[in-house]
Backbone as CSV, one residue per row, in Angstrom:
resi,resn,N_x,N_y,N_z,CA_x,CA_y,CA_z,C_x,C_y,C_z
1,UNK,155.738,-92.346,215.400,154.312,-91.673,215.671,154.648,-92.108,217.261
2,UNK,154.001,-91.429,218.191,153.935,-91.326,219.714,153.085,-92.607,219.628
3,UNK,153.738,-93.114,221.053,153.130,-94.422,221.104,151.993,-94.604,222.882
4,UNK,150.959,-94.975,222.734,150.482,-95.510,223.605,150.730,-96.679,224.135
5,UNK,150.944,-96.694,225.742,151.799,-98.135,226.116,150.728,-98.611,227.402
6,UNK,150.236,-99.755,226.566,149.420,-100.610,227.527,149.994,-101.565,228.507
7,UNK,149.348,-101.992,229.697,150.055,-102.890,230.708,148.957,-103.148,231.749
8,UNK,149.276,-104.187,232.446,148.515,-104.574,233.491,148.258,-106.143,233.087
9,UNK,148.395,-106.807,232.027,147.858,-108.242,231.737,148.448,-109.271,232.154
10,UNK,148.059,-109.896,232.269,148.690,-111.307,233.055,147.525,-112.571,233.033
11,UNK,148.054,-113.443,233.924,147.108,-114.477,233.923,146.371,-114.379,235.182
12,UNK,145.012,-114.735,235.061,143.954,-114.626,235.977,142.847,-115.808,236.036
13,UNK,142.249,-116.393,237.483,141.517,-117.296,237.170,139.858,-116.810,236.978
14,UNK,138.998,-117.493,236.211,137.584,-117.124,236.036,137.350,-116.387,237.233
15,UNK,136.301,-115.534,237.297,136.009,-114.661,238.614,137.075,-113.606,239.107
16,UNK,137.733,-113.866,238.480,139.146,-113.022,239.262,138.929,-111.525,238.659
17,UNK,139.735,-110.695,239.200,139.829,-109.198,238.774,141.426,-109.019,237.984
18,UNK,141.315,-107.799,237.029,142.564,-107.369,236.628,142.400,-106.033,236.310
19,UNK,143.606,-105.263,236.610,143.204,-103.654,236.030,143.990,-103.451,235.154
20,UNK,143.989,-102.893,233.766,144.778,-102.600,232.940,144.654,-101.040,232.776
21,UNK,145.962,-100.662,232.272,146.310,-99.274,232.034,146.831,-98.853,230.828
22,UNK,146.590,-97.926,230.152,147.176,-97.331,228.950,147.718,-95.422,229.582
23,UNK,148.911,-95.609,229.048,149.505,-94.177,229.365,149.699,-93.480,227.984
24,UNK,149.249,-92.238,228.020,149.667,-91.518,226.779,151.352,-90.976,226.915
25,UNK,151.957,-91.162,225.692,153.303,-90.353,225.751,153.221,-89.041,226.054
26,UNK,154.368,-88.501,226.503,154.441,-86.679,226.725,154.275,-86.311,225.396
27,UNK,154.342,-86.684,224.397,154.589,-85.477,223.176,152.987,-85.410,223.068
28,UNK,151.978,-85.943,223.666,150.557,-85.935,223.390,149.713,-85.597,224.534
29,UNK,150.688,-85.576,225.603,149.998,-85.408,226.465,149.158,-84.161,226.834
30,UNK,149.330,-83.179,226.155,148.850,-81.475,226.343,147.452,-81.657,225.688
31,UNK,147.027,-82.632,224.883,146.020,-82.869,223.955,145.258,-84.055,224.404
32,UNK,145.685,-84.715,225.718,145.246,-85.953,225.759,143.547,-85.832,226.263
33,UNK,143.312,-84.802,227.123,142.185,-84.580,227.424,141.118,-84.438,226.407
34,UNK,141.276,-83.589,225.378,140.283,-84.028,224.243,140.320,-85.125,223.331
35,UNK,140.745,-85.867,223.885,140.766,-87.605,223.036,139.586,-88.184,223.675
36,UNK,138.843,-88.708,222.886,137.954,-90.026,223.072,139.046,-91.152,223.300
37,UNK,138.843,-91.862,224.514,139.874,-92.986,224.212,138.800,-94.587,224.201
38,UNK,139.659,-95.553,223.783,139.001,-97.002,223.916,139.745,-98.042,224.221
39,UNK,139.186,-98.989,224.601,139.965,-100.302,224.607,139.099,-101.377,223.849
40,UNK,140.101,-102.036,223.107,139.930,-103.041,222.167,140.504,-104.417,222.796
41,UNK,139.728,-105.584,222.168,140.541,-106.498,222.373,140.678,-107.508,221.179
42,UNK,141.526,-108.503,221.191,141.870,-109.528,220.075,141.666,-110.985,220.624
43,UNK,140.746,-111.674,220.608,140.697,-113.370,221.374,141.489,-114.016,220.100
44,UNK,142.029,-114.952,220.627,142.880,-115.817,219.544,141.716,-116.470,218.612
45,UNK,142.141,-116.058,217.310,141.507,-116.636,216.039,140.171,-115.766,215.592
46,UNK,140.121,-114.503,216.412,139.038,-113.619,216.284,139.866,-112.544,216.045
47,UNK,138.555,-111.726,215.040,139.129,-110.232,215.017,138.840,-109.568,216.285
48,UNK,139.668,-108.182,215.975,139.701,-107.392,217.204,138.140,-106.576,217.279
49,UNK,137.782,-106.560,218.541,136.434,-106.017,218.684,136.490,-104.693,219.786
50,UNK,135.599,-103.861,219.767,135.701,-102.851,220.998,135.241,-103.200,221.905
51,UNK,135.813,-102.914,223.307,135.440,-103.353,224.304,134.778,-102.552,225.143
52,UNK,135.225,-101.195,225.182,134.819,-100.009,226.195,135.176,-98.750,225.490
53,UNK,134.544,-97.704,225.917,134.975,-95.940,225.154,134.950,-95.302,226.097
54,UNK,135.354,-94.292,226.619,134.996,-93.366,227.217,135.349,-92.012,226.449
55,UNK,134.648,-91.047,226.562,134.681,-89.813,225.959,135.697,-88.668,226.393
56,UNK,135.828,-87.698,226.022,136.656,-86.609,226.554,135.763,-86.186,227.466
57,UNK,134.660,-86.369,227.817,133.805,-85.607,228.692,133.328,-86.648,229.914
58,UNK,133.826,-88.000,229.670,133.719,-89.014,230.644,132.648,-89.567,230.305
59,UNK,131.816,-89.858,229.121,130.823,-90.889,229.019,131.363,-91.984,228.692
60,UNK,130.895,-92.949,229.165,131.301,-94.243,228.870,130.287,-95.281,228.260
61,UNK,130.625,-96.515,227.386,129.983,-97.228,226.724,130.582,-98.741,226.729
62,UNK,130.172,-99.625,226.635,130.623,-101.093,226.684,129.928,-102.084,225.489
63,UNK,130.802,-103.032,225.065,130.060,-104.056,224.700,129.097,-104.980,225.318
64,UNK,128.240,-105.294,225.120,127.059,-106.190,225.832,127.796,-107.283,226.545
65,UNK,129.117,-107.793,225.916,129.445,-109.125,226.581,130.163,-108.869,227.936
66,UNK,130.569,-107.408,228.098,131.223,-106.987,229.156,130.574,-106.040,230.144
67,UNK,129.502,-105.597,229.647,128.918,-104.959,230.623,127.858,-105.151,231.945
68,UNK,128.422,-104.629,233.363,128.580,-105.107,234.470,129.728,-105.350,235.132
69,UNK,130.515,-105.694,234.434,131.847,-106.548,234.739,133.129,-105.746,234.641
70,UNK,132.987,-104.739,233.573,134.396,-104.194,233.205,133.967,-102.467,233.338
71,UNK,134.893,-101.926,233.600,134.600,-100.111,233.605,135.692,-99.732,233.367
72,UNK,135.784,-98.837,232.382,136.630,-98.018,231.825,136.564,-96.667,232.479
73,UNK,137.773,-96.119,232.867,138.012,-94.820,233.593,139.367,-94.141,232.921
74,UNK,139.037,-92.702,233.276,140.470,-92.248,232.890,140.861,-90.989,233.899
75,UNK,142.183,-90.820,233.929,142.885,-89.818,234.968,143.365,-89.024,233.934
76,UNK,142.975,-87.568,233.382,143.658,-86.899,232.639,144.620,-86.074,233.198
77,UNK,144.794,-86.074,234.801,146.420,-85.380,235.267,147.205,-86.724,235.255
78,UNK,146.923,-87.925,234.842,148.159,-88.937,234.835,148.222,-89.202,233.156
79,UNK,147.187,-88.583,232.390,147.299,-88.900,231.145,147.216,-90.643,230.753
80,UNK,146.057,-90.962,231.674,146.318,-92.708,231.314,144.688,-92.936,231.737
81,UNK,144.639,-93.813,230.813,143.042,-94.524,231.098,143.331,-95.847,231.286
82,UNK,142.374,-96.395,232.263,142.020,-97.777,233.020,141.121,-98.542,232.639
83,UNK,141.339,-100.392,232.620,139.856,-100.603,232.272,140.096,-101.957,233.678
84,UNK,139.241,-101.672,234.277,139.201,-102.563,235.571,138.250,-103.415,235.219
85,UNK,138.719,-105.109,235.228,137.787,-106.057,234.620,137.800,-106.754,235.942
86,UNK,136.310,-107.015,236.054,136.141,-107.915,237.483,135.042,-109.192,236.920
87,UNK,135.074,-110.378,238.016,134.383,-111.138,237.173,134.771,-111.824,235.916
88,UNK,135.745,-111.746,236.014,136.316,-112.183,234.237,135.761,-113.578,234.055
89,UNK,135.540,-113.848,232.683,135.313,-115.167,232.241,136.552,-115.377,231.181
90,UNK,136.450,-117.007,230.891,137.614,-117.328,229.834,137.360,-116.802,228.534
91,UNK,136.126,-116.364,228.013,136.057,-115.975,226.875,136.588,-114.162,226.735
92,UNK,137.158,-113.723,228.107,138.015,-112.543,228.029,139.186,-112.709,227.441
93,UNK,139.525,-113.581,227.810,141.125,-113.978,226.950,141.368,-113.466,225.591
94,UNK,142.623,-112.662,225.575,142.799,-111.849,224.623,143.948,-111.116,224.536
95,UNK,144.138,-110.363,223.675,145.002,-109.190,223.765,144.245,-107.539,223.711
96,UNK,144.505,-107.044,224.707,143.692,-106.023,224.796,144.724,-104.714,224.713
97,UNK,144.017,-103.725,223.614,144.681,-102.541,223.263,143.959,-101.503,223.558
98,UNK,144.747,-100.402,224.001,144.178,-99.084,223.795,144.516,-98.092,222.690
99,UNK,143.551,-97.162,222.491,143.841,-96.583,221.253,142.878,-95.035,221.685
100,UNK,143.032,-93.974,220.753,142.591,-92.990,220.812,141.875,-92.355,219.166
101,UNK,140.602,-91.399,219.433,140.493,-91.534,218.404,141.219,-90.605,217.362
102,UNK,142.232,-89.795,217.813,143.347,-89.276,217.058,144.291,-90.391,216.558
103,UNK,144.569,-91.406,217.175,145.427,-92.636,216.956,144.941,-93.250,215.627
104,UNK,143.466,-93.618,215.841,142.838,-94.528,215.222,143.056,-93.797,213.482
105,UNK,142.755,-92.647,213.612,142.586,-91.975,212.276,144.089,-92.560,211.842
106,UNK,144.947,-92.637,212.379,146.696,-92.642,211.570,146.936,-94.061,211.420
107,UNK,145.988,-95.043,212.017,146.451,-96.495,211.605,146.499,-96.709,212.967
108,UNK,147.107,-96.353,214.058,148.276,-96.939,214.867,147.387,-98.088,215.710
109,UNK,148.032,-99.086,215.963,148.040,-99.959,216.943,149.336,-100.162,217.821
110,UNK,149.087,-100.298,219.119,150.197,-100.261,219.851,150.484,-101.935,220.149
111,UNK,151.357,-102.363,221.087,151.313,-103.815,221.189,150.433,-104.690,222.172
112,UNK,149.819,-103.639,222.669,148.596,-104.217,223.652,149.002,-105.102,225.008
113,UNK,148.506,-105.685,225.716,148.898,-106.471,226.794,147.649,-107.760,226.828
114,UNK,148.746,-108.517,227.347,147.800,-110.183,226.984,147.045,-110.570,228.293
115,UNK,145.943,-110.781,228.104,145.211,-111.199,229.232,144.589,-112.496,229.107
116,UNK,145.126,-113.537,229.746,144.402,-114.965,230.106,143.731,-115.325,231.276
117,UNK,142.502,-115.548,230.826,141.843,-116.198,231.749,141.620,-117.835,231.891
118,UNK,141.989,-118.257,232.934,142.090,-119.902,233.080,142.199,-120.468,234.436
119,UNK,141.993,-121.471,234.714,142.042,-122.475,235.735,143.174,-122.571,236.067
120,UNK,144.205,-122.761,234.774,145.588,-123.636,234.963,145.787,-124.872,234.993
121,UNK,146.497,-125.424,235.139,146.581,-126.949,235.226,146.350,-127.703,236.227
122,UNK,146.362,-126.611,237.405,145.903,-127.526,238.877,147.168,-128.352,239.441
123,UNK,146.816,-128.829,240.476,148.304,-129.901,241.467,147.294,-131.129,241.206
124,UNK,147.970,-132.181,241.516,147.537,-133.411,241.262,147.845,-133.627,242.997
125,UNK,147.057,-134.118,243.701,146.880,-134.519,245.246,146.620,-135.800,245.221
126,UNK,147.155,-136.983,245.810,147.259,-138.406,246.167,147.342,-138.573,247.599
127,UNK,146.245,-139.049,248.218,146.074,-139.641,249.636,146.177,-141.053,249.487
128,UNK,147.120,-141.501,250.208,146.753,-143.101,250.214,147.418,-143.104,251.905
129,UNK,146.831,-144.459,252.114,147.036,-144.941,253.616,148.255,-145.766,253.743
């Protein structure tokens, strides 16, 4: 089955930004413009949840938890959708998946792209006389 390819995940500190991308395969690019597209995420130990969606007409909607911080967009010319994540929070950690209304009907899920929001371990600084 033709796959949607997610990318752009990584490690980011709270308050930072990240931009995810999802590109449609060539086999469906001719019909991409007609698809409603979605971003889902699955946090560790939790069920997959819908984060953002954009219709074929460009109408967007968001989960309450990300409203005002995330922006979904699409480029029909590039057959790609994006998720701009700003002011991220630790609770945004998870694997992010894109999907389309067409692929959802087939039960398809890709491999996703992992996002980790963390301060990291820091670095010890010792000052002595």
